[in-house]
JSON list of C-alpha atoms in Angstrom, two decimals:
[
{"chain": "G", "resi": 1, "resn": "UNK", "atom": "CA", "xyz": [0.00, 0.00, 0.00]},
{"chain": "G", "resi": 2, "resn": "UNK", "atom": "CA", "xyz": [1.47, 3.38, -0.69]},
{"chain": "G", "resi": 3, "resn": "UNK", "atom": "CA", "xyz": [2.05, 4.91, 2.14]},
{"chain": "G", "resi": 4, "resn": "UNK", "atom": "CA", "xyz": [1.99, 9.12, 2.67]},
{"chain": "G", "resi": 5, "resn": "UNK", "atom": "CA", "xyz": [3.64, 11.11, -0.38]},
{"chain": "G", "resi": 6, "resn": "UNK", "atom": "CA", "xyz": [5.15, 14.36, 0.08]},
{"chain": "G", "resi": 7, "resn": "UNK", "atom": "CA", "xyz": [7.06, 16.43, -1.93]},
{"chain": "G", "resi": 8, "resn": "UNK", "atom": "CA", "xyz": [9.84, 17.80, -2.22]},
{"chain": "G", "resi": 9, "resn": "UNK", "atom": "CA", "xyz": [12.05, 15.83, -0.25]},
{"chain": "G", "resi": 10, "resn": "UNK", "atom": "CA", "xyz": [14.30, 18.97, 0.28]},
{"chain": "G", "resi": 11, "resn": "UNK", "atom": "CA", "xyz": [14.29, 22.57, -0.62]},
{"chain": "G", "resi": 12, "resn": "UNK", "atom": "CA", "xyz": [16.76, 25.29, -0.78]},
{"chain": "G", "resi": 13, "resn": "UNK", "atom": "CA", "xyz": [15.50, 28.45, -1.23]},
{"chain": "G", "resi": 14, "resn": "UNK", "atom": "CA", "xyz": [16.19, 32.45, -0.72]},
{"chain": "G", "resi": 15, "resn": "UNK", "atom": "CA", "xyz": [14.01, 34.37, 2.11]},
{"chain": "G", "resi": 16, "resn": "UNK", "atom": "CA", "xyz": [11.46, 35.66, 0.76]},
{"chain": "G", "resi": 17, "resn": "UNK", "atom": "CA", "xyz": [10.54, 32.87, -1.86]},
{"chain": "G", "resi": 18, "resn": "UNK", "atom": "CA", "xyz": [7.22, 31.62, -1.61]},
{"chain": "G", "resi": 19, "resn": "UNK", "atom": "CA", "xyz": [7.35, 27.82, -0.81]},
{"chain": "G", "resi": 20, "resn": "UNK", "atom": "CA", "xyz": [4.92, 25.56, -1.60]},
{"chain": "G", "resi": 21, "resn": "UNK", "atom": "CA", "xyz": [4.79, 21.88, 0.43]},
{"chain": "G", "resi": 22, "resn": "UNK", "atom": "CA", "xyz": [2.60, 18.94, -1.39]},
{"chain": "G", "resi": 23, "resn": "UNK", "atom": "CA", "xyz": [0.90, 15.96, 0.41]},
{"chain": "G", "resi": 24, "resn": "UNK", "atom": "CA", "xyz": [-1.09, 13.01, -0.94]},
{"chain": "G", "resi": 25, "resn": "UNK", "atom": "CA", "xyz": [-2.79, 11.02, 1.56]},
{"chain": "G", "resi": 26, "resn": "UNK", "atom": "CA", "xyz": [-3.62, 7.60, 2.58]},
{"chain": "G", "resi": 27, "resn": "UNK", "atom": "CA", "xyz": [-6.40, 6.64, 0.37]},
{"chain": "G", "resi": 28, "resn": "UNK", "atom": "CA", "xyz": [-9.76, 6.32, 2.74]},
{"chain": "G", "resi": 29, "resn": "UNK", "atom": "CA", "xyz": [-8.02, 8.23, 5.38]},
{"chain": "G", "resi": 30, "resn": "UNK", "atom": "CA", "xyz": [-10.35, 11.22, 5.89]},
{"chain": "G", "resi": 31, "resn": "UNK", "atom": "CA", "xyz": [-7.92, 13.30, 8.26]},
{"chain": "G", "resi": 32, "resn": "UNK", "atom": "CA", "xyz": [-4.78, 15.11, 7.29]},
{"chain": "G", "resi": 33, "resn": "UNK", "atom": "CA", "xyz": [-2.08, 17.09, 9.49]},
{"chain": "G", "resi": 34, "resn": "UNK", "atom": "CA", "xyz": [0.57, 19.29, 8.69]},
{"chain": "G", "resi": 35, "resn": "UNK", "atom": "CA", "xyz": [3.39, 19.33, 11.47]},
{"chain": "G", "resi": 36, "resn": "UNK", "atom": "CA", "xyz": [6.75, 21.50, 11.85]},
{"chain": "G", "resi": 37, "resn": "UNK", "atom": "CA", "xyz": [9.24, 19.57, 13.70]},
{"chain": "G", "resi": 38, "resn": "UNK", "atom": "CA", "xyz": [12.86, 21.52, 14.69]},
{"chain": "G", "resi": 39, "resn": "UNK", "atom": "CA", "xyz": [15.18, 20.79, 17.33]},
{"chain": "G", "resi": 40, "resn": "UNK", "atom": "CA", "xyz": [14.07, 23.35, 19.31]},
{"chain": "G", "resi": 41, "resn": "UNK", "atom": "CA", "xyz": [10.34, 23.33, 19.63]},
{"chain": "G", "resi": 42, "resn": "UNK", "atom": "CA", "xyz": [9.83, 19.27, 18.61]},
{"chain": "G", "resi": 43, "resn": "UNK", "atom": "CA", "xyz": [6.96, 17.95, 16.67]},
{"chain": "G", "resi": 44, "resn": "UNK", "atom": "CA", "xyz": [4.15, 20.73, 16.28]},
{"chain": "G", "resi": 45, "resn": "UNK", "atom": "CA", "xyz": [1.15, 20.30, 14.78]},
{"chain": "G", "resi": 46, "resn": "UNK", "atom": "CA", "xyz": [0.21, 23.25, 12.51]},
{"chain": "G", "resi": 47, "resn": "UNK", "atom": "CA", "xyz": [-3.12, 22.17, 10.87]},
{"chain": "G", "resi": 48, "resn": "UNK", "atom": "CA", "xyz": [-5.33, 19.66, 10.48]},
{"chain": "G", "resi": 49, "resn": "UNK", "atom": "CA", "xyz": [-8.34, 18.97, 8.01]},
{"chain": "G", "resi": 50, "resn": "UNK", "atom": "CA", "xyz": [-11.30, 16.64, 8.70]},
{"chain": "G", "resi": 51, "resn": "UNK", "atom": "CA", "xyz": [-12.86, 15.67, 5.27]},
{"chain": "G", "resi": 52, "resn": "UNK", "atom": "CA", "xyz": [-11.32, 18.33, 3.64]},
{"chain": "G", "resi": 53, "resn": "UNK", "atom": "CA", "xyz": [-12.78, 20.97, 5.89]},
{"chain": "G", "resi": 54, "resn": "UNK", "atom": "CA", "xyz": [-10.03, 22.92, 7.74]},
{"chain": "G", "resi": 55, "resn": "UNK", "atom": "CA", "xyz": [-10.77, 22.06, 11.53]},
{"chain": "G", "resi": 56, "resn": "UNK", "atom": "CA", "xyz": [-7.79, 23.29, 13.43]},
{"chain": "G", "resi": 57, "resn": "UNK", "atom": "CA", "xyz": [-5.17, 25.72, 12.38]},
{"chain": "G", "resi": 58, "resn": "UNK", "atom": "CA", "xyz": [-4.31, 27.39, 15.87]},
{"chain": "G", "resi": 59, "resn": "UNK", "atom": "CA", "xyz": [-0.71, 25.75, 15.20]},
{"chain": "G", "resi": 60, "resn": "UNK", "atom": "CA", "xyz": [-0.38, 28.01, 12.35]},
{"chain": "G", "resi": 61, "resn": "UNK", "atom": "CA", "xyz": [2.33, 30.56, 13.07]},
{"chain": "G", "resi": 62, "resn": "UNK", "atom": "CA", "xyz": [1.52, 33.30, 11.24]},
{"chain": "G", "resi": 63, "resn": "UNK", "atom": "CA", "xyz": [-0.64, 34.88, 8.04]},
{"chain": "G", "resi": 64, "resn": "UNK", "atom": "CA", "xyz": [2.32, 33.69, 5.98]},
{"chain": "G", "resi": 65, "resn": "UNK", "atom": "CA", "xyz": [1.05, 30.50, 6.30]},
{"chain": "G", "resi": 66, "resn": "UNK", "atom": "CA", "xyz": [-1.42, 28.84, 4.40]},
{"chain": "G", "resi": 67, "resn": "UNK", "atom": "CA", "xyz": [-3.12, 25.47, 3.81]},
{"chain": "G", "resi": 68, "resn": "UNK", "atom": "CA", "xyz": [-5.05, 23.71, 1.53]},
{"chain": "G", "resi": 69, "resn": "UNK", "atom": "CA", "xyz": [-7.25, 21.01, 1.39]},
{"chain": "G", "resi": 70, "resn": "UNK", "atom": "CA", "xyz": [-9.00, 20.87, -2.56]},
{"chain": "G", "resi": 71, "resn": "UNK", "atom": "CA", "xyz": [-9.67, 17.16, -2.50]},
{"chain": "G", "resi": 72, "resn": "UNK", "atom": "CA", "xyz": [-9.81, 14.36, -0.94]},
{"chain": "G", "resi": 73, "resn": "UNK", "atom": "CA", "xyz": [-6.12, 13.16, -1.94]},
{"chain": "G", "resi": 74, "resn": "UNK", "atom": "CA", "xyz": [-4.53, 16.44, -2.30]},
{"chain": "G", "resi": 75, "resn": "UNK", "atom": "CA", "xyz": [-3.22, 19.10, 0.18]},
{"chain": "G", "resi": 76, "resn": "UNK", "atom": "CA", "xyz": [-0.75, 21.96, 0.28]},
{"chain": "G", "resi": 77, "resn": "UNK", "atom": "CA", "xyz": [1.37, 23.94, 2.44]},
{"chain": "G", "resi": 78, "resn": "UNK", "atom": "CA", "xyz": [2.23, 27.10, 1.47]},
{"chain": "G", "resi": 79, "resn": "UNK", "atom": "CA", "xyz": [4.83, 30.01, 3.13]},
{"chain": "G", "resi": 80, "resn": "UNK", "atom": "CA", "xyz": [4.89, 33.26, 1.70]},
{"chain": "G", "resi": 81, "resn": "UNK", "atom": "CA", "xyz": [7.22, 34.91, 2.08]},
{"chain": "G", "resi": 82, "resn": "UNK", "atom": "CA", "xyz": [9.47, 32.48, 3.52]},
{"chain": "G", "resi": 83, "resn": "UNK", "atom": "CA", "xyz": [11.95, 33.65, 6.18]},
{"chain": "G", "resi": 84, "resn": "UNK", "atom": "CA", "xyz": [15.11, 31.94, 7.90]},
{"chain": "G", "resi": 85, "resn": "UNK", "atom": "CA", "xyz": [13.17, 30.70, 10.88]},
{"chain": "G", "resi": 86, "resn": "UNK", "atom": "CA", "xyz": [10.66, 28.49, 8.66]},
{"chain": "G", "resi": 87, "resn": "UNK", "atom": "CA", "xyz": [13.55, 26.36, 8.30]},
{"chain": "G", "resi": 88, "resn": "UNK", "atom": "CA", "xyz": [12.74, 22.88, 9.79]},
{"chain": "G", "resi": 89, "resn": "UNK", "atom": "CA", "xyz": [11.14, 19.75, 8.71]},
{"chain": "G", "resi": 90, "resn": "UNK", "atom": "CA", "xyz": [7.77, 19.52, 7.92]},
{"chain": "G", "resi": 91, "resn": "UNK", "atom": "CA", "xyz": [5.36, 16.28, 7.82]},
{"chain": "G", "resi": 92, "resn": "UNK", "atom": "CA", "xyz": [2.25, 15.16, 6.95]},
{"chain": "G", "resi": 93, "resn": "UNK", "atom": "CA", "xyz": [0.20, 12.84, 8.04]},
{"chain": "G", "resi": 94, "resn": "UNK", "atom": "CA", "xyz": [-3.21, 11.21, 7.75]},
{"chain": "G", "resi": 95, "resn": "UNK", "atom": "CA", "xyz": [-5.75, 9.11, 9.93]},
{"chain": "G", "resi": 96, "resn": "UNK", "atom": "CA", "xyz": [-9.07, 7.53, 9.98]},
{"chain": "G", "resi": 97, "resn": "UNK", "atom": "CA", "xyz": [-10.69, 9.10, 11.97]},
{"chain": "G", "resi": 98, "resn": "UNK", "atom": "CA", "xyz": [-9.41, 9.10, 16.10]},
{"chain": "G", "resi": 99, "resn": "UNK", "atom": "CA", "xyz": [-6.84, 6.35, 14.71]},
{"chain": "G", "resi": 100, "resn": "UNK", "atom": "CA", "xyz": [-3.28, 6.47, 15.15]},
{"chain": "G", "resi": 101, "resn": "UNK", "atom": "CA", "xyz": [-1.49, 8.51, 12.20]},
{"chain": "G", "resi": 102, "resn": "UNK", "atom": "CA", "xyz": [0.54, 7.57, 9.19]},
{"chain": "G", "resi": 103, "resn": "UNK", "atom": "CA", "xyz": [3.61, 9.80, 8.47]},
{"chain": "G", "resi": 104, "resn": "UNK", "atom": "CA", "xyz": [4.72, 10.98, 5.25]},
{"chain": "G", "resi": 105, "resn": "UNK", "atom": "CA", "xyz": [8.57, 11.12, 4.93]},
{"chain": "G", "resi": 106, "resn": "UNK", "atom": "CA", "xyz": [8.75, 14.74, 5.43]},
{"chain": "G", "resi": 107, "resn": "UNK", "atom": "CA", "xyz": [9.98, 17.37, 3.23]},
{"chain": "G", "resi": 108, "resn": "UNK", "atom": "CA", "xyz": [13.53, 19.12, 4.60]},
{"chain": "G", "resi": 109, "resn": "UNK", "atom": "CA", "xyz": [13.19, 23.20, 4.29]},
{"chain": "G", "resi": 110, "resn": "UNK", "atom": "CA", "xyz": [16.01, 25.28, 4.26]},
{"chain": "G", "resi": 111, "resn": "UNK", "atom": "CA", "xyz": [15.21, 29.08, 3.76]},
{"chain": "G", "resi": 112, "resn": "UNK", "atom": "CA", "xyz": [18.62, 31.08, 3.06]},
{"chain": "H", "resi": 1, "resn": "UNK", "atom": "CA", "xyz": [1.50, 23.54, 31.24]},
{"chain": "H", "resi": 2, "resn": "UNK", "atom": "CA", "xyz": [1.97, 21.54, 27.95]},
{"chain": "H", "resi": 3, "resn": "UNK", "atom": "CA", "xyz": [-0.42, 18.67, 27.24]},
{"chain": "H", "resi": 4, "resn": "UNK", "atom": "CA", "xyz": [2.22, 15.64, 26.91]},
{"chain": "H", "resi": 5, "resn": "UNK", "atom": "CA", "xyz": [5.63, 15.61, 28.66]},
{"chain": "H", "resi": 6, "resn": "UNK", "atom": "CA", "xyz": [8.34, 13.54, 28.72]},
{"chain": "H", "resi": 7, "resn": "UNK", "atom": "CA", "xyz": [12.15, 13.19, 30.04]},
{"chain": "H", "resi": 8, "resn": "UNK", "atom": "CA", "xyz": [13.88, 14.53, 26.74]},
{"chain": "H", "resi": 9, "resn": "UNK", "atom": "CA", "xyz": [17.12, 11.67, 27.98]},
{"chain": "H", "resi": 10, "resn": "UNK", "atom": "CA", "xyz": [18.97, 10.34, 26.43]},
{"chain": "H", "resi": 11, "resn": "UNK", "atom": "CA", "xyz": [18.63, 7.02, 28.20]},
{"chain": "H", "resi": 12, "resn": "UNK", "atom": "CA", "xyz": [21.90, 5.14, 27.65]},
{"chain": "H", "resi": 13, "resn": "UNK", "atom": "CA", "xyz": [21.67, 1.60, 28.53]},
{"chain": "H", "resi": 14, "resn": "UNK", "atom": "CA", "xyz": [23.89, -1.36, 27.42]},
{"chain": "H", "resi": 15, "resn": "UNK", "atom": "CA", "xyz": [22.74, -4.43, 25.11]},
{"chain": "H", "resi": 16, "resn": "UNK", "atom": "CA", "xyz": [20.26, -6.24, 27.05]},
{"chain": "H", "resi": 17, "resn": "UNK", "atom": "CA", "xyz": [19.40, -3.78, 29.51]},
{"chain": "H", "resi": 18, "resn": "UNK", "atom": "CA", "xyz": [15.86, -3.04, 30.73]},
{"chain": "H", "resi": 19, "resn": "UNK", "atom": "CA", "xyz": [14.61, 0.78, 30.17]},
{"chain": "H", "resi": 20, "resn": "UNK", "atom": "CA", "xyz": [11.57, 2.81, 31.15]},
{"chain": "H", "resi": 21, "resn": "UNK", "atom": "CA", "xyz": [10.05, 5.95, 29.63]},
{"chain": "H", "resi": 22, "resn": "UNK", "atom": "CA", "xyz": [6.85, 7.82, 31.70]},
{"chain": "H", "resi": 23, "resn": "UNK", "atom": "CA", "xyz": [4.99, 10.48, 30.04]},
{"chain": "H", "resi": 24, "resn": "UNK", "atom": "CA", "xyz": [2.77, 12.44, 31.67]},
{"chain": "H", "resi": 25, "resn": "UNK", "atom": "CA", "xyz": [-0.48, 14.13, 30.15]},
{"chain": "H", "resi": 26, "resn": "UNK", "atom": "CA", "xyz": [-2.67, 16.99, 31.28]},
{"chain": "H", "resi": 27, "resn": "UNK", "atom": "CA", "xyz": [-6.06, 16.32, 30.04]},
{"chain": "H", "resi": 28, "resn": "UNK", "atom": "CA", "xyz": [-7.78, 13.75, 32.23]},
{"chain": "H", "resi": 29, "resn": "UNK", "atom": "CA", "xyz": [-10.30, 13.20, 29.57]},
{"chain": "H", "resi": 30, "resn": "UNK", "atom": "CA", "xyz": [-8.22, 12.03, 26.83]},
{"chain": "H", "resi": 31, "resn": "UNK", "atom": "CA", "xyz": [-9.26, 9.03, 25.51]},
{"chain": "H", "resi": 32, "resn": "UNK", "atom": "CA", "xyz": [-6.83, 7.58, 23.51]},
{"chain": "H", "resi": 33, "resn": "UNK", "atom": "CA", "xyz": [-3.03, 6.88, 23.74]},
{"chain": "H", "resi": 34, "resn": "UNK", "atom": "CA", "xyz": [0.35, 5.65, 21.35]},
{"chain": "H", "resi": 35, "resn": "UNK", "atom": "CA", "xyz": [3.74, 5.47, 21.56]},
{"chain": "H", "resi": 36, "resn": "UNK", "atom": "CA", "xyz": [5.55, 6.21, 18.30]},
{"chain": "H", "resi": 37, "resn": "UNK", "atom": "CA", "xyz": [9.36, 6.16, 17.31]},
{"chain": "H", "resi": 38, "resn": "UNK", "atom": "CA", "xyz": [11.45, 7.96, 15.15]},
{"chain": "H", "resi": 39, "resn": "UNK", "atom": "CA", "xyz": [14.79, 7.18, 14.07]},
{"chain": "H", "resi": 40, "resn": "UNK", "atom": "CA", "xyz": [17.09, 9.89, 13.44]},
{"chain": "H", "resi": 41, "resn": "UNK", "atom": "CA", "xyz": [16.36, 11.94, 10.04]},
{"chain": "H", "resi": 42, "resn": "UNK", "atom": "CA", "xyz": [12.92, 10.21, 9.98]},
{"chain": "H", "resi": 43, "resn": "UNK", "atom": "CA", "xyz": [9.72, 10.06, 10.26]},
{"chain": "H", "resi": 44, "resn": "UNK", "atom": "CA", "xyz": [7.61, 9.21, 13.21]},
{"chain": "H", "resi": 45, "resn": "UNK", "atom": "CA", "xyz": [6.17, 5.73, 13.17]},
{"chain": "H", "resi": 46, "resn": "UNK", "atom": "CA", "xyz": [3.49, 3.77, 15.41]},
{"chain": "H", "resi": 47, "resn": "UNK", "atom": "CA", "xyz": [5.00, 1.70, 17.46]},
{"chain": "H", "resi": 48, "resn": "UNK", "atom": "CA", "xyz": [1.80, 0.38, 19.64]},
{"chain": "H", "resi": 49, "resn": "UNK", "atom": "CA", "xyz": [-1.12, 1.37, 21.24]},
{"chain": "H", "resi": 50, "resn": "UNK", "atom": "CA", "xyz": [-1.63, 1.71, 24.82]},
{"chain": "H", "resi": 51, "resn": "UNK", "atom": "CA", "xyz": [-5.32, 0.02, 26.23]},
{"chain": "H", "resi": 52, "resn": "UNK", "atom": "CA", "xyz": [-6.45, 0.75, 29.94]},
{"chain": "H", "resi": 53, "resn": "UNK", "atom": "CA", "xyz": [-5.61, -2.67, 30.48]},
{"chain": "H", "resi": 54, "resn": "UNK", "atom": "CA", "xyz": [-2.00, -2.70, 29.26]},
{"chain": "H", "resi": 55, "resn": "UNK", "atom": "CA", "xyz": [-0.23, -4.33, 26.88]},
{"chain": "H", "resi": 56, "resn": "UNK", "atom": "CA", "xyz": [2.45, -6.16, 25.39]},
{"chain": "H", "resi": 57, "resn": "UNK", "atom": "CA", "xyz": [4.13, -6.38, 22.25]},
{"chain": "H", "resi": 58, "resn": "UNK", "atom": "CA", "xyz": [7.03, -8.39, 22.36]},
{"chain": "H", "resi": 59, "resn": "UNK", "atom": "CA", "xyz": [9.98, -7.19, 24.17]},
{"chain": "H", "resi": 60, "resn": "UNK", "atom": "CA", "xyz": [7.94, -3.75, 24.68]},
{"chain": "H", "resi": 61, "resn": "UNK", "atom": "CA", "xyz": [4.85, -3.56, 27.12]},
{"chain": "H", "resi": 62, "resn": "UNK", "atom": "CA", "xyz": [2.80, -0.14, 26.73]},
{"chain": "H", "resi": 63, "resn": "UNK", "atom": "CA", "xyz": [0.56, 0.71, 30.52]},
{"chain": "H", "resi": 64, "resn": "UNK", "atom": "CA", "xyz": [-1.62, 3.46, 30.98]},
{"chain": "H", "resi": 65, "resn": "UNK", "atom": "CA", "xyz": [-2.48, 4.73, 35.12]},
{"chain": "H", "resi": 66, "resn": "UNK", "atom": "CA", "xyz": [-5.38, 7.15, 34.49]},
{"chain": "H", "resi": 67, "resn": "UNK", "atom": "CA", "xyz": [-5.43, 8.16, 38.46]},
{"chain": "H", "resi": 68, "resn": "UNK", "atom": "CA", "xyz": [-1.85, 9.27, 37.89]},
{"chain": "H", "resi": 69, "resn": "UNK", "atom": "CA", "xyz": [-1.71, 10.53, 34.28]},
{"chain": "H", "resi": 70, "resn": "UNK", "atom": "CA", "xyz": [0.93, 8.55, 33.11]},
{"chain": "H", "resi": 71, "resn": "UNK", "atom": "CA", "xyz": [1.84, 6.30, 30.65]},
{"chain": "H", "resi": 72, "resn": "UNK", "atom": "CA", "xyz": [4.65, 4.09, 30.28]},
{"chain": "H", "resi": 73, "resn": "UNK", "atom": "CA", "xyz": [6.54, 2.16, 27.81]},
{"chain": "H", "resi": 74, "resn": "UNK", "atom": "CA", "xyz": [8.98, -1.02, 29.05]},
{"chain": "H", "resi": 75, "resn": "UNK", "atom": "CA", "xyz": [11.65, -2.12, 26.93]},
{"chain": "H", "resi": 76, "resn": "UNK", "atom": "CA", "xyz": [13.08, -5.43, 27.90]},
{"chain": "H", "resi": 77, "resn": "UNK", "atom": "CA", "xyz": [16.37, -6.85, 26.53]},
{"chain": "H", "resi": 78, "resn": "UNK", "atom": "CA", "xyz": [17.11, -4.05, 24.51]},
{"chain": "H", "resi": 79, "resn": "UNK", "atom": "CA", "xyz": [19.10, -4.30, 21.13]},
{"chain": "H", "resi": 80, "resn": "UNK", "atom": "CA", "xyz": [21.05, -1.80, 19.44]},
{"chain": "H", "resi": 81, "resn": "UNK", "atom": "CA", "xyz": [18.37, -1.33, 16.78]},
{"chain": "H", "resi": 82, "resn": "UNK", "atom": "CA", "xyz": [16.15, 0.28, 19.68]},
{"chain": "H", "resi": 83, "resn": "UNK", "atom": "CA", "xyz": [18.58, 3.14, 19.56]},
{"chain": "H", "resi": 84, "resn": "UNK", "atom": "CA", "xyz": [15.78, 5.83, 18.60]},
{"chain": "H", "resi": 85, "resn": "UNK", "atom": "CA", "xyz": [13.39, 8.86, 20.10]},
{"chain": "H", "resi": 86, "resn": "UNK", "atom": "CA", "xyz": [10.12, 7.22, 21.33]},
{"chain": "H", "resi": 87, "resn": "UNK", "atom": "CA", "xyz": [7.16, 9.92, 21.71]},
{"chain": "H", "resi": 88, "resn": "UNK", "atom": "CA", "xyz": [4.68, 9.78, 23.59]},
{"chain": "H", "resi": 89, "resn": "UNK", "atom": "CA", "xyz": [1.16, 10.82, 21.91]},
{"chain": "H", "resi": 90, "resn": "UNK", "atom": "CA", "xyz": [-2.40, 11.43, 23.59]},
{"chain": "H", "resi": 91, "resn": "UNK", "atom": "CA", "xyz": [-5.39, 12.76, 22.14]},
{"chain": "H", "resi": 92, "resn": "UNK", "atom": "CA", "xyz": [-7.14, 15.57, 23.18]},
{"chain": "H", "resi": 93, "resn": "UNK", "atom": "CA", "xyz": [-10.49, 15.32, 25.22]},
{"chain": "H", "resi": 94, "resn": "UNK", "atom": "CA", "xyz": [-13.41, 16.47, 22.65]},
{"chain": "H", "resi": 95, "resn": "UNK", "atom": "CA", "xyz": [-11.52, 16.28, 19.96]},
{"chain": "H", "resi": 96, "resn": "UNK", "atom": "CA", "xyz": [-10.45, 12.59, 19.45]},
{"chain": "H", "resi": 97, "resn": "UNK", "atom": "CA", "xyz": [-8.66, 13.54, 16.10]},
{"chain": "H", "resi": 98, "resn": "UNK", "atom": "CA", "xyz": [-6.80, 16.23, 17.49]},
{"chain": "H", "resi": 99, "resn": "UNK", "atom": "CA", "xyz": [-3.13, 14.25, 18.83]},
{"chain": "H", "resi": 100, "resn": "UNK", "atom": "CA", "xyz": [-0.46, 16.01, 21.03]},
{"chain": "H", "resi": 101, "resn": "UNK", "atom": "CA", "xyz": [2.99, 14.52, 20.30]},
{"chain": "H", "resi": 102, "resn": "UNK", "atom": "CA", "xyz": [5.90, 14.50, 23.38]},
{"chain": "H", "resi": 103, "resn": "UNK", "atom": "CA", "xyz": [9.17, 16.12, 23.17]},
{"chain": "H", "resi": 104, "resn": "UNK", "atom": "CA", "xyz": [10.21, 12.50, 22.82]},
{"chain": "H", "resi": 105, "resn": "UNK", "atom": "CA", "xyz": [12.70, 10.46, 24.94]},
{"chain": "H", "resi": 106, "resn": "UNK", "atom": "CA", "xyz": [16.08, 9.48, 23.42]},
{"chain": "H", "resi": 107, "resn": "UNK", "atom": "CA", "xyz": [17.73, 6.12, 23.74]},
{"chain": "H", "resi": 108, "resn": "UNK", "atom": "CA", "xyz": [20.51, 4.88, 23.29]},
{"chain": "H", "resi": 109, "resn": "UNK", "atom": "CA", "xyz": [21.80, 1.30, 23.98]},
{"chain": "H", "resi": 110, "resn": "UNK", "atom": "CA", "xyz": [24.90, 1.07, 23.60]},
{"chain": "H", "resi": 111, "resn": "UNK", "atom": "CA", "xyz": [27.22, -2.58, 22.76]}
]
């Protein structure tokens, strides 16, 4: 079974860039997270959608953040403009509902 | 207060050793609990469940004290492939999609 696809695996870009994050979930899982994990501050969770309906985005950090939800088997995460301190890894994952969650393999962010 | 904590370690044991993470929670309503890993550079995984009654999964038994807010994870006879962070997860009370991830303990077992 596939598992969660993100991409890009890694990206290098200049602050300021807008960066755009990609995530294709389980198939039949209706719940999908976006989290932010850096050495300082760990694994937080940023958003999450429940049938495609944004449910929670307190995690969000700022208006330069955005998410997405179109379909079913899409989502994106976008940061515009992108700054030094969005530099981290970020993950998504997906659930049926209450169940324990899959993780994509994250996608490494470097802003310069 | 945050929602999950843990002992960040690292635990450093030897081959064979016995180890013990707690994690405590904050909501007493939460309703359901997990312990994930993740290896270094990777993503978190599910590692097991943890039921009111306990339970065991091979070398590694998962308990849950609801008085106490705790859960636990036991590793027994630890190998070097158990080198890794181990998080702690709960869900939060009304909101049984909505998961709070631990700091994570790190362990390292050492030849």
């Amino acid at each position: 079974d596939a598992g969660v696809i993100q991409s890009p695996r890694h990206e290098v870009t200049e602050m300021g860039q807008e960066v755009t994050l990609r995530c294709k979930p389980i198939s039949g899982h209706n719940s999908l997270f976006w989290y932010r994990q850096t050495m300082m501050r760990g694994l937080e969770l940023l958003i999450y959608f429940n049938n495609n309906v944004p449910i929670d985005d307190s995690g969000m950090p700022e208006d330069r953040f955005s998410a997405k939800m179109p379909n079913a088997s899409f989502s994106t995460l976008k940061i515009q403009p992108s700054e030094p301190r969005d530099s981290a890894v970020y993950f998504c994952a997906s659930s049926p509902n209450g169940q324990p969650q899959h993780f994509g393999d994250g996608t490494r962010l470097s802003i310069l | 207060r945050k929602e999950v904590e843990q002992d960040p370690g690292p635990f450093n044991v030897p081959e064979g050793a016995t180890v013990a993470f707690n994690c405590t929670y904050s909501n007493s309503a939460s309703q359901s609990f997990f312990w994930y890993r993740q290896d270094c550079r990777k993503e978190p995984k599910l590692l097991m469940s943890v039921y009111s009654s306990g339970n065991e999964d091979g070398r590694f038994t998962a308990q849950l004290n609801r008085a106490s807010q705790y859960i636990s994870l036991l590793i027994r006879d630890s190998k070097l492939s158990d080198s890794a962070t181990y998080l702690c997860v709960v869900n939060g009370a009304g909101n049984f999609n909505k998961f709070y991830f631990g700091s994570g303990t790190k362990l390292n077992v050492k030849p």
